[in-house]
Coordinates of C-alpha atoms in Angstrom, one line a residue:
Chain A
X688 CA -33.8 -9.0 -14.4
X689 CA -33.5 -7.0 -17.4
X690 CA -33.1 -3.8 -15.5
X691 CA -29.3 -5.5 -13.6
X692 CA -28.3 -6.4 -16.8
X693 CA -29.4 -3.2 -18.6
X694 CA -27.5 -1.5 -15.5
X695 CA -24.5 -3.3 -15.4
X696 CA -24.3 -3.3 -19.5
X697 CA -23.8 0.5 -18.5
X698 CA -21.3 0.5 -16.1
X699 CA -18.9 -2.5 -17.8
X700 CA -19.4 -0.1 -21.1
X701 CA -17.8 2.9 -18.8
X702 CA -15.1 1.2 -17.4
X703 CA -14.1 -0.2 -20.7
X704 CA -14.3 3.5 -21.9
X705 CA -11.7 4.5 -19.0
X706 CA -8.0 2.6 -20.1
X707 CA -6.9 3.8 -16.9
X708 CA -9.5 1.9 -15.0
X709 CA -8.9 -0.2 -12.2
X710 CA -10.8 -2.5 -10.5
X711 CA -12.5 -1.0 -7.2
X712 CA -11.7 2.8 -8.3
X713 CA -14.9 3.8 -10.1
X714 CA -15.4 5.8 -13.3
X715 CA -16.0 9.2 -13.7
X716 CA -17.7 9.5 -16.3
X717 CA -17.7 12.1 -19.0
X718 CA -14.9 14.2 -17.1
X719 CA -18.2 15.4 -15.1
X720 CA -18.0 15.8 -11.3
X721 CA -19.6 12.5 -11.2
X722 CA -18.3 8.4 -10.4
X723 CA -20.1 5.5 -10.7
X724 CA -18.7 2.8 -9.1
X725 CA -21.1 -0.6 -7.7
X726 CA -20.6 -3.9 -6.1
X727 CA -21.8 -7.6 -6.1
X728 CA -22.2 -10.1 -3.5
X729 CA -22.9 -13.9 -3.5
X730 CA -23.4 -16.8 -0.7
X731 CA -24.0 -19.9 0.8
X732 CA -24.7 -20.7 4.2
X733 CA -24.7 -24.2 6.4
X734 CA -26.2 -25.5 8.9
X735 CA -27.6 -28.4 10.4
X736 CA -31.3 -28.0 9.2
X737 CA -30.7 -25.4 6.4
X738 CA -28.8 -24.8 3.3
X739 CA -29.5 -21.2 1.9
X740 CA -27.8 -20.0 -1.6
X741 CA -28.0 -16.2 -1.8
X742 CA -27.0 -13.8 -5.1
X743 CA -27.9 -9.7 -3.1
X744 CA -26.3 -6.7 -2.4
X745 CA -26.2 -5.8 -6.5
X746 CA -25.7 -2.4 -6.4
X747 CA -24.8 1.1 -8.2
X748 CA -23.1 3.7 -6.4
X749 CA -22.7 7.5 -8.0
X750 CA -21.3 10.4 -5.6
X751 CA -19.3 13.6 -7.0
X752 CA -18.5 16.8 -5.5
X753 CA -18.2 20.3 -6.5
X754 CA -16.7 23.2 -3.8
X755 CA -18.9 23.0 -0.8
X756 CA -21.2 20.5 -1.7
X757 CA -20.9 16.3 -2.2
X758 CA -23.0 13.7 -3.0
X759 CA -24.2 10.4 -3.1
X760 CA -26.6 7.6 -4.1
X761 CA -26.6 4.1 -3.8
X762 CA -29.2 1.5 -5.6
X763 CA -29.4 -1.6 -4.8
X764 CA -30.9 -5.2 -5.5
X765 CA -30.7 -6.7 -2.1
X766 CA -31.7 -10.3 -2.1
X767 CA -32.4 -11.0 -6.3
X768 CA -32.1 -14.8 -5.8
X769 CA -32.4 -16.4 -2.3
X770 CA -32.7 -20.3 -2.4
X771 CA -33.0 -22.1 1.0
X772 CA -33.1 -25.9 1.2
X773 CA -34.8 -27.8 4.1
X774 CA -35.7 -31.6 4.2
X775 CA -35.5 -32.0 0.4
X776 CA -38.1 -29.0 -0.4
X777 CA -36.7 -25.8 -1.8
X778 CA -37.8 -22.2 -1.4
X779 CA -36.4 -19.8 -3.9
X780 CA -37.5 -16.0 -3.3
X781 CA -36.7 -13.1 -5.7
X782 CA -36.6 -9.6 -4.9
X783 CA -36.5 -7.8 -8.3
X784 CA -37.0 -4.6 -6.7
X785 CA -34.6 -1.6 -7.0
X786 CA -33.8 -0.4 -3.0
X787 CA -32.3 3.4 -2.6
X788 CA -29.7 2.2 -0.1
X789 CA -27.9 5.5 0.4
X790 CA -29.2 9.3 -0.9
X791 CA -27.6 12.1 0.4
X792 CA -26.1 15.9 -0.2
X793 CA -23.3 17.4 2.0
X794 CA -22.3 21.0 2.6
X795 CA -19.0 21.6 4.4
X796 CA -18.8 24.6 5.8
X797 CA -15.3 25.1 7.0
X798 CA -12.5 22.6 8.3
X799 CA -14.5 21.9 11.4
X800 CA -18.3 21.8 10.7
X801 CA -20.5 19.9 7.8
X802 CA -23.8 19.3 6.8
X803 CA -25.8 15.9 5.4
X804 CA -29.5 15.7 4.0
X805 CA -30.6 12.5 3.4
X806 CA -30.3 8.6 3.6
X807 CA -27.1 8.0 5.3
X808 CA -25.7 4.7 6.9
X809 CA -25.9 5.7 10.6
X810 CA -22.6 6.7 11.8
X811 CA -22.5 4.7 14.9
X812 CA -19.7 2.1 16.1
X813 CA -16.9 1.0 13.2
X814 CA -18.5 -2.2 11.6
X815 CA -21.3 -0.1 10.4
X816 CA -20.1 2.4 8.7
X817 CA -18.8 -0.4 6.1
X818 CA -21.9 -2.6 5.8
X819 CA -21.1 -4.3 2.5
X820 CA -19.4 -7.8 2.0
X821 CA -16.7 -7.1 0.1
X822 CA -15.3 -4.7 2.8
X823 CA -16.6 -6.5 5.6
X824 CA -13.8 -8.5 7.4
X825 CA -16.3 -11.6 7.6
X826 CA -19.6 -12.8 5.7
X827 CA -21.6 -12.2 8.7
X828 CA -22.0 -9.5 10.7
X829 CA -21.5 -9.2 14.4
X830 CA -24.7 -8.9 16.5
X831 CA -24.2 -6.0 18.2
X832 CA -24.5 -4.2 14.7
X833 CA -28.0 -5.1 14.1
X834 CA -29.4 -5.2 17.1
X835 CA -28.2 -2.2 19.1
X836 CA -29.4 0.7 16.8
X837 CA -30.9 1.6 13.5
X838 CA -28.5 0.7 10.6
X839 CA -29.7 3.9 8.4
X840 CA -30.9 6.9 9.1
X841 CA -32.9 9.4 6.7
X842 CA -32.9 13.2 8.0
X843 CA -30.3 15.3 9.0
X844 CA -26.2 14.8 10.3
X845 CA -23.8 17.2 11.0
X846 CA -20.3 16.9 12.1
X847 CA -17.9 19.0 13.7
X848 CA -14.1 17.5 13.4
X849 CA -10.9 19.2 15.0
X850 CA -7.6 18.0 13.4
X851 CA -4.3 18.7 16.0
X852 CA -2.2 15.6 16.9
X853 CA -4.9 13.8 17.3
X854 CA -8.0 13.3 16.0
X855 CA -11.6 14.8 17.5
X856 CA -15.4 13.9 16.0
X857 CA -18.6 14.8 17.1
X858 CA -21.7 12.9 15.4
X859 CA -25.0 14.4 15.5
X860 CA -27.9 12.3 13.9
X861 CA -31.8 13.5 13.3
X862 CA -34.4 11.8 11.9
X863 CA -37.9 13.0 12.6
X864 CA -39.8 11.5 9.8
X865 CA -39.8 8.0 7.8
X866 CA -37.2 6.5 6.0
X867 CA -36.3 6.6 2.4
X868 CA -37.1 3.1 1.6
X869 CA -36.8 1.5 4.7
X870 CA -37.8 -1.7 4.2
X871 CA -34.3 -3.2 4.8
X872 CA -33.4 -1.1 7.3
X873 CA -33.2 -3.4 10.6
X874 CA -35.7 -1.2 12.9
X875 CA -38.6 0.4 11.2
X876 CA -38.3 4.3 12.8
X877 CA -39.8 7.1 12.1
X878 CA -37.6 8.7 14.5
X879 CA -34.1 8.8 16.0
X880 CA -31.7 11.0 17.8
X881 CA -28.3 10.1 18.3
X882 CA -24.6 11.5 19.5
X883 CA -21.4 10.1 18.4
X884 CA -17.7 10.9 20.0
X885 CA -14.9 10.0 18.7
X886 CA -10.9 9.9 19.4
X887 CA -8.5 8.8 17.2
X888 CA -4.5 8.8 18.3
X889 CA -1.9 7.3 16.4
X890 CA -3.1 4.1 15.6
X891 CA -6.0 3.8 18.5
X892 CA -9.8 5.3 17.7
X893 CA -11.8 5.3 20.6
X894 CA -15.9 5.8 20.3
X895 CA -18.6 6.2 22.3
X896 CA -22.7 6.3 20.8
X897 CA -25.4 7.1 22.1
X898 CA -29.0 7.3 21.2
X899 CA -32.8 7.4 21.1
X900 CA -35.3 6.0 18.4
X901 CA -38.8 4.8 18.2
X902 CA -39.5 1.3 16.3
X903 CA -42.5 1.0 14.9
X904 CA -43.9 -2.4 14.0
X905 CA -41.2 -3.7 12.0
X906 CA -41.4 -5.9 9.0
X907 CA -38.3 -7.1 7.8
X908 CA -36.2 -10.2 7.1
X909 CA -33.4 -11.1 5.8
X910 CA -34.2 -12.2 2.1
X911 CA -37.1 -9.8 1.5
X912 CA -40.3 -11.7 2.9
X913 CA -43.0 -11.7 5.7
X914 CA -41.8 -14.0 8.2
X915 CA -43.8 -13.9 11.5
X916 CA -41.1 -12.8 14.7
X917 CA -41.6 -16.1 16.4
X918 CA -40.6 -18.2 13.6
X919 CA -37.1 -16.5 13.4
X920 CA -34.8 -19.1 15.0
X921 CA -31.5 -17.0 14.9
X922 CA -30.1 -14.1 14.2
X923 CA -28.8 -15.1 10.9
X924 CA -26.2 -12.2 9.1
X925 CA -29.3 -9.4 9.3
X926 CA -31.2 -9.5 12.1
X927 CA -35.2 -9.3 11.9
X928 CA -36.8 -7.6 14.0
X929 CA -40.6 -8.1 14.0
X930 CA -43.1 -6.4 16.6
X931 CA -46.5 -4.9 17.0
X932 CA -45.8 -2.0 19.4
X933 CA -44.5 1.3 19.1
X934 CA -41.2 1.2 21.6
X935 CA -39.4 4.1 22.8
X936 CA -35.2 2.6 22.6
X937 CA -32.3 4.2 23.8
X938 CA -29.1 2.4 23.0
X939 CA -25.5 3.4 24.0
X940 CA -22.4 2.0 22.2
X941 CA -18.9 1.9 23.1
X942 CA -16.2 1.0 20.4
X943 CA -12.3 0.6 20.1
X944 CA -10.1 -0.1 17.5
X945 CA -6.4 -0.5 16.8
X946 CA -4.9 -1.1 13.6
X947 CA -1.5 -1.6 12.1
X948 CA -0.1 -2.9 8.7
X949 CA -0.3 -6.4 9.7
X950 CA -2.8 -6.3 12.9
X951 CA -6.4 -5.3 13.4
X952 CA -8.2 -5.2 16.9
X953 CA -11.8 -4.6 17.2
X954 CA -14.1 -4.0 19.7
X955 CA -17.9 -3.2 20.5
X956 CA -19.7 -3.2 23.5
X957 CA -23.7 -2.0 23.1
X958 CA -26.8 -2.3 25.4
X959 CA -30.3 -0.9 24.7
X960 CA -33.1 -1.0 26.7
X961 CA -37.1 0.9 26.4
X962 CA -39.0 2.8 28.6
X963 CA -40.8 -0.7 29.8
X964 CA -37.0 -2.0 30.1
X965 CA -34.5 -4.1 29.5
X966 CA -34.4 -4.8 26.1
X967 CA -30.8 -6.3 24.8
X968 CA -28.4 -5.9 28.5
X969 CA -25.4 -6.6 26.3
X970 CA -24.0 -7.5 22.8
X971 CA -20.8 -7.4 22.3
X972 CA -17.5 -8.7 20.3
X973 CA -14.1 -9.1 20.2
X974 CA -12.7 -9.0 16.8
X975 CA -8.6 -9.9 16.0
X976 CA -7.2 -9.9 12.1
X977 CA -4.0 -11.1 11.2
X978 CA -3.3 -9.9 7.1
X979 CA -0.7 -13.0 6.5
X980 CA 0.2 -11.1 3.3
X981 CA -1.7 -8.3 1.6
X982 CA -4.2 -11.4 -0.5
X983 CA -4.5 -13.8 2.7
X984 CA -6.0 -13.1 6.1
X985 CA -7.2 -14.8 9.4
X986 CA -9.7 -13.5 11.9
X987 CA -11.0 -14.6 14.9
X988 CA -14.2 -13.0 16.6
X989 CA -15.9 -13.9 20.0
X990 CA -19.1 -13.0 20.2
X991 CA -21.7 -12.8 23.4
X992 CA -25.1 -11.2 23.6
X993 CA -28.4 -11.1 25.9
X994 CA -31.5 -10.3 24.4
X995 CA -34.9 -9.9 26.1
X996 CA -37.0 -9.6 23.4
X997 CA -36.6 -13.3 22.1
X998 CA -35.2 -15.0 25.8
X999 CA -32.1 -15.3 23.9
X1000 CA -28.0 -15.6 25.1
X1001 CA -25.6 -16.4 23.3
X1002 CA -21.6 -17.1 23.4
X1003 CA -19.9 -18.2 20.0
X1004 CA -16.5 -17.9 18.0
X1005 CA -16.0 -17.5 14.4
X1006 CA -13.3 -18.5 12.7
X1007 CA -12.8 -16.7 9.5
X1008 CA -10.5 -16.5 6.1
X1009 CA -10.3 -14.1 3.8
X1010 CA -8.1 -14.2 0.1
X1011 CA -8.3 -11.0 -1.7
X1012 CA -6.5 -12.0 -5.3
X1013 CA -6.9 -7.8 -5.6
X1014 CA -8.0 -6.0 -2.8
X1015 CA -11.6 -5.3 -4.3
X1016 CA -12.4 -9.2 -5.0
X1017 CA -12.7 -11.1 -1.7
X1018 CA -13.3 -15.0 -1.4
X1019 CA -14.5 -15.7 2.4
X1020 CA -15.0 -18.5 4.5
X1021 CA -15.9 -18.6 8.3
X1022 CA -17.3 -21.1 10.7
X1023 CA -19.3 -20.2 13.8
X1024 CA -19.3 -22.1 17.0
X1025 CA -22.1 -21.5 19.1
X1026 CA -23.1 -22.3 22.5
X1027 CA -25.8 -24.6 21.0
X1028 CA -24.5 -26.7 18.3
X1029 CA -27.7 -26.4 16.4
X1030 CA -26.7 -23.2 15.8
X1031 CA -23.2 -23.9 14.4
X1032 CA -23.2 -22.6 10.9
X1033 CA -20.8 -22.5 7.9
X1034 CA -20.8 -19.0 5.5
X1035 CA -19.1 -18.8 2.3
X1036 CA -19.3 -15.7 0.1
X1037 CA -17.7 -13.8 -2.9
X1038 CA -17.9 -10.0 -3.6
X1039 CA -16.5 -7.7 -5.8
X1040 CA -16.2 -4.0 -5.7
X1041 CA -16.0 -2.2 -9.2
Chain B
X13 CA 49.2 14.4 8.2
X14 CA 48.9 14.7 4.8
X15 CA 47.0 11.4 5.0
X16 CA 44.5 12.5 8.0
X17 CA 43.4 15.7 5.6
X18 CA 42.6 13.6 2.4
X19 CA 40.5 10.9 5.1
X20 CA 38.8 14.2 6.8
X21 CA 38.4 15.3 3.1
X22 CA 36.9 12.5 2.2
X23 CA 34.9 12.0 5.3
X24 CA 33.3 15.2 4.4
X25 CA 32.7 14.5 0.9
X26 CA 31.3 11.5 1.9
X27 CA 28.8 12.7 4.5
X28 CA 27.8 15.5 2.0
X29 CA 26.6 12.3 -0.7
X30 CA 24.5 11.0 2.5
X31 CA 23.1 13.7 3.7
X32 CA 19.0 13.1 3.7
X33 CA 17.0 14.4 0.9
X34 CA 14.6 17.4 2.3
X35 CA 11.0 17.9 0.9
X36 CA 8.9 20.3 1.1
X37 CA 4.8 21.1 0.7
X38 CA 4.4 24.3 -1.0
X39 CA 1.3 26.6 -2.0
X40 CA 0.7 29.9 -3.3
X41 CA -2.4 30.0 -1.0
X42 CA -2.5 31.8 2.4
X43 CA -2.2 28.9 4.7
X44 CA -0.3 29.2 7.4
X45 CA 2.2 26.2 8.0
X46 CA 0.4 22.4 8.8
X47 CA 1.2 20.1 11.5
X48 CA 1.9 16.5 10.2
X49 CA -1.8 15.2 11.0
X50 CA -3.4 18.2 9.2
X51 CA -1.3 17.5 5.8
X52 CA -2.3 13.6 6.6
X53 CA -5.8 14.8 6.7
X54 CA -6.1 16.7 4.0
X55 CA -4.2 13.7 1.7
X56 CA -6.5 10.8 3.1
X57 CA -9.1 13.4 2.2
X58 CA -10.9 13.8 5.9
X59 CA -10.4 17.2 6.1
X60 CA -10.9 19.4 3.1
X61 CA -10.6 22.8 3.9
X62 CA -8.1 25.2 6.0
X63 CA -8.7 28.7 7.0
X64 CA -11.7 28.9 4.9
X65 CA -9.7 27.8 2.2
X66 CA -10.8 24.9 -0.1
X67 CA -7.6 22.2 -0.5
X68 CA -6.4 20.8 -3.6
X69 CA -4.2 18.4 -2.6
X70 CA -1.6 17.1 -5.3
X71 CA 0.3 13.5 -5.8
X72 CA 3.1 13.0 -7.9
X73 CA 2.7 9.6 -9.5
X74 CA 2.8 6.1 -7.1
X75 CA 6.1 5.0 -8.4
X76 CA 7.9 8.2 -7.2
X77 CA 11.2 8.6 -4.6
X78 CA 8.8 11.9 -3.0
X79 CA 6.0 10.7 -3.1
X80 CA 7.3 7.0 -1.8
X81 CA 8.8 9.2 0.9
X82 CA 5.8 11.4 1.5
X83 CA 3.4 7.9 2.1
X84 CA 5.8 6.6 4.7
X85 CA 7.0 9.8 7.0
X86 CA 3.7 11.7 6.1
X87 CA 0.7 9.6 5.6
X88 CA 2.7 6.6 7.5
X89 CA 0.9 4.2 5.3
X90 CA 2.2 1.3 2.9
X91 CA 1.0 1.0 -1.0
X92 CA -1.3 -2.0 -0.2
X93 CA -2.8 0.1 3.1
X94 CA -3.2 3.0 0.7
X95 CA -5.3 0.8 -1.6
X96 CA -7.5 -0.9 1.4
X97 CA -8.0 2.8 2.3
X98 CA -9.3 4.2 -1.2
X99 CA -10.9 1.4 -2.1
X100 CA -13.4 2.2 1.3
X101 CA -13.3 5.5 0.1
X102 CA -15.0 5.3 -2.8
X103 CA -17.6 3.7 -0.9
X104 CA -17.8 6.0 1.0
X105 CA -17.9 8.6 -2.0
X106 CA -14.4 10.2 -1.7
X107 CA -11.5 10.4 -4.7
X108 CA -8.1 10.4 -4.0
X109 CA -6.0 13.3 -4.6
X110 CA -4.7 14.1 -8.3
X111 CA -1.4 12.9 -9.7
X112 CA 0.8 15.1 -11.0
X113 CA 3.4 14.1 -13.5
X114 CA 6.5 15.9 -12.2
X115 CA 7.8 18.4 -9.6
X116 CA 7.5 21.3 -12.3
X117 CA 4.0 20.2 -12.9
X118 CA 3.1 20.3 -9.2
X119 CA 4.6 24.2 -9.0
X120 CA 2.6 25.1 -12.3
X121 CA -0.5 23.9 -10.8
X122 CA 0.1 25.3 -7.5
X123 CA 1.1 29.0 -8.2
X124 CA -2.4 29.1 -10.4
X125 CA -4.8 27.6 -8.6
X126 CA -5.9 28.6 -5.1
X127 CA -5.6 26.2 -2.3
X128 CA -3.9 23.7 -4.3
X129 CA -0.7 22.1 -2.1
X130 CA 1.8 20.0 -3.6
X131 CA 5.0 18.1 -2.4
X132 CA 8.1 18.7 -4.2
X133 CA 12.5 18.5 -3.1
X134 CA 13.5 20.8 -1.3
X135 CA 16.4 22.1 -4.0
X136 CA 13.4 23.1 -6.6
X137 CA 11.8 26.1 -4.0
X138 CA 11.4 29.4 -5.7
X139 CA 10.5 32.5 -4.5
X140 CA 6.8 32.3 -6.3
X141 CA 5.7 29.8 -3.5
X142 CA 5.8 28.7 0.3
X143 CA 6.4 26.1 2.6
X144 CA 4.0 24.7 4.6
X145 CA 6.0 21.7 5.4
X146 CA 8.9 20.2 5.6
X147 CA 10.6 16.7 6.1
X148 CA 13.3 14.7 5.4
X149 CA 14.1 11.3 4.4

């Protein structure tokens, strides 16, 4: 505990230092090609059987740049306090452990090609690529997300990106060799290959993923602790995967998106199966934001999913608000409807961005 | 018919006050001119280089006619969708471009560094820079 507060001691000293901070910018500190910037996170969740109070995702970011080369790194407390009551007995875990979320240098060669080394968020899909709360649209994440394909990815990416009218990407994603810290990551790999296209007109990006890994026997849950796979009764906001093979996965992932001033649409469609398999025929969502003003915003998302691994389908709407007093300080609520009303759940959250 | 000349007279004078501002996007660089999505690019900070060239691009400040003018016909994006946009941004590890303080500012800068780009009216061009682009309000 003394090491967040030694940490953030540092950072609220910088942006004190900086009179023209302002909140969710970052610092640069020392007029050195370097910014620190961090976020926090908080909830609660509801349901039936379980009420679960959560302080995680405490975390330092510092990137820079200089001519060809970028970088970045990322620390993080994931779950410091997790409190989950269940007929009147309490478990409280603490994670006190410093996580290396993101580490990463980038070359860019020209306009069109670049260059990554490192632990990267894998660039697959749209709700990925921003997996922290505060710029999440909801608390929760959508299932496709974390079941689909690893979340991180430590090796090598490269990009090639042509800029006319319209907008042209091509992902390429390497890992041949274990993760930088893995342990949250939501497959254990110690290898994955994956291909990302992208088209962006206008308003309208258009992506399509696809990909091979290897899990190995995977260990993690969602507040930092052992949990055997059977005992796992949902999916909860970060899936858990838990196994004792070695499975070959190849995963394919189509996204959508359009987005104006006061309307967002998302979409995401995945399937993955093994070389034994089906494995997950379908996850997918449907995602609509209204911003009501710039601070106040309403979002519906339908979800539906088939997984093989745990005999498990799902349908289920969430219906979610958002108030953002400043864009970097979001207040959340949502409610889930599931096809099983054991399942119904009630999320609350608040996150800031520095 | 003395009357119809001073209403055409005035007509003209008239229409000269309204006539739209133009802007322009100089450099001293060798770049060859940009299409719209390229300068969008290079201001949201997705692409950072053009013909081998490293870009520099420049702001004036947010409370600006150009650059108020530049975010809307250029960039196509309001103040608030600007923030949402660098606030992911510095997530994601990127800065937004430099503000300048004036027009003169953005010239000095340009003519000295190499492959900085600024935006500036069309009225203050001299013969020490190019255009790259050009819009009007």
């Amino acid at each position: 505990m003394k090491k967040v507060i030694i940490l953030f001691g540092v950072l609220i000293s910088l942006l004190r230092a900086d009179n023209s901070y302002e909140l969710g910018d970052g610092v640069q500190v020392a007029s050195l090609p370097f910014y620190l910037g961090g976020y926090i996170s908080t909830e609660y969740r509801h349901t039936k059987v379980q009420d679960r109070y959560k302080i995680g995702d405490i975390a330092l970011l510092g990137y820079g740049s200089s001519n060809n080369f970028s970088y970045l790194t990322e620390i993080e407390y994931k779950n410091l306090y997790t409190e989950k009551q269940e007929n009147d007995t309490s478990l409280v875990n603490n994670d006190t452990n410093l996580y290396i979320e993101r580490l990463y240098v980038d070359y860019t060669f020209n306009e069109n090609y670049m260059a990554r080394v490192g632990k990267y968020i894998s660039p697959i899909g749209f709700w990925n690529l921003l997996p922290i709360n505060v710029l999440r649209d909801t608390t929760s994440d959508p299932i496709s997300t974390n079941i689909i394909f690893p979340e991180s990815t430590t090796g090598l990416y490269a990009s090639y990106t042509k800029f006319s009218q319209t907008e042209f990407k091509v992902d390429v994603m390497l890992q041949n060799n274990e993760d930088i810290d893995g342990k949250y990551n939501n497959y254990r790999t110690n290898r994955h290959y994956g291909l990302g296209i992208s088209y962006a007109k206008s308003q309208y990006t258009f992506k399509l993923n696809v990909g091979y890994f290897n899990k190995l026997h995977s260990y993690i849950d969602d507040d930092g602790t052992e949990n055997e796979y059977e005992e796992e009764s949902d999916y909860d906001d970060e899936y858990i995967e838990k196994s004792n093979t070695v499975q070959d996965l190849y995963y394919i992932l189509l996204s959508a998106k359009y987005e104006n001033e006061k309307y967002q649409f998302l979409s995401e469609i995945g399937h993955q199966e093994s070389t034994n398999g089906l494995t997950t025929p379908y996850a997918a969502y449907v995602q609509g934001l209204y911003r009501m003003t710039p601070q106040h915003m309403a979002i519906l998302r339908l979800e539906s999913y088939e997984d093989k691994v745990k005999n498990k389908q799902d349908n289920f709407a969430i219906f979610g608000y958002t108030y953002r007093p400043l864009y970097p300080i979001a207040f959340k609520a949502e409610y889930q409807f599931h096809k099983r009303p054991i399942d119904n759940k009630l999320q609350l959250s608040f996150s800031v961005l520095f | 018919m003395k009357a119809l000349v001073k209403i055409v007279l005035i007509l003209q004078i008239l229409s000269l006050f309204a006539q739209a501002d133009e802007y322009i996007v100089v450099t001293h660089s060798k770049i060859k001119n940009l299409t719209k999505n390229q300068l969008k690019a290079l201001y949201l900070k997705k692409l950072s280089f053009i013909d081998n060239i490293k870009i520099i691009p420049l702001n004036l400040e947010a409370n600006n006619k150009i650059r108020k003018s530049f975010n809307k016909h250029i960039l196509q994006m309001t103040p608030s969708h600007l923030k949402r946009y660098w606030m992911t941004q510095h997530y994601l590890g990127h800065r937004p471009p430099h503000s300048m303080t004036s027009q003169e500012s953005i010239k000095l800068f340009v003519k000295k560094v190499d492959g900085a780009i600024g935006y500036i009216n069309a009225v203050n061009l001299d013969d020490t820079i190019h255009v790259i682009y050009r819009w009007k309000d």
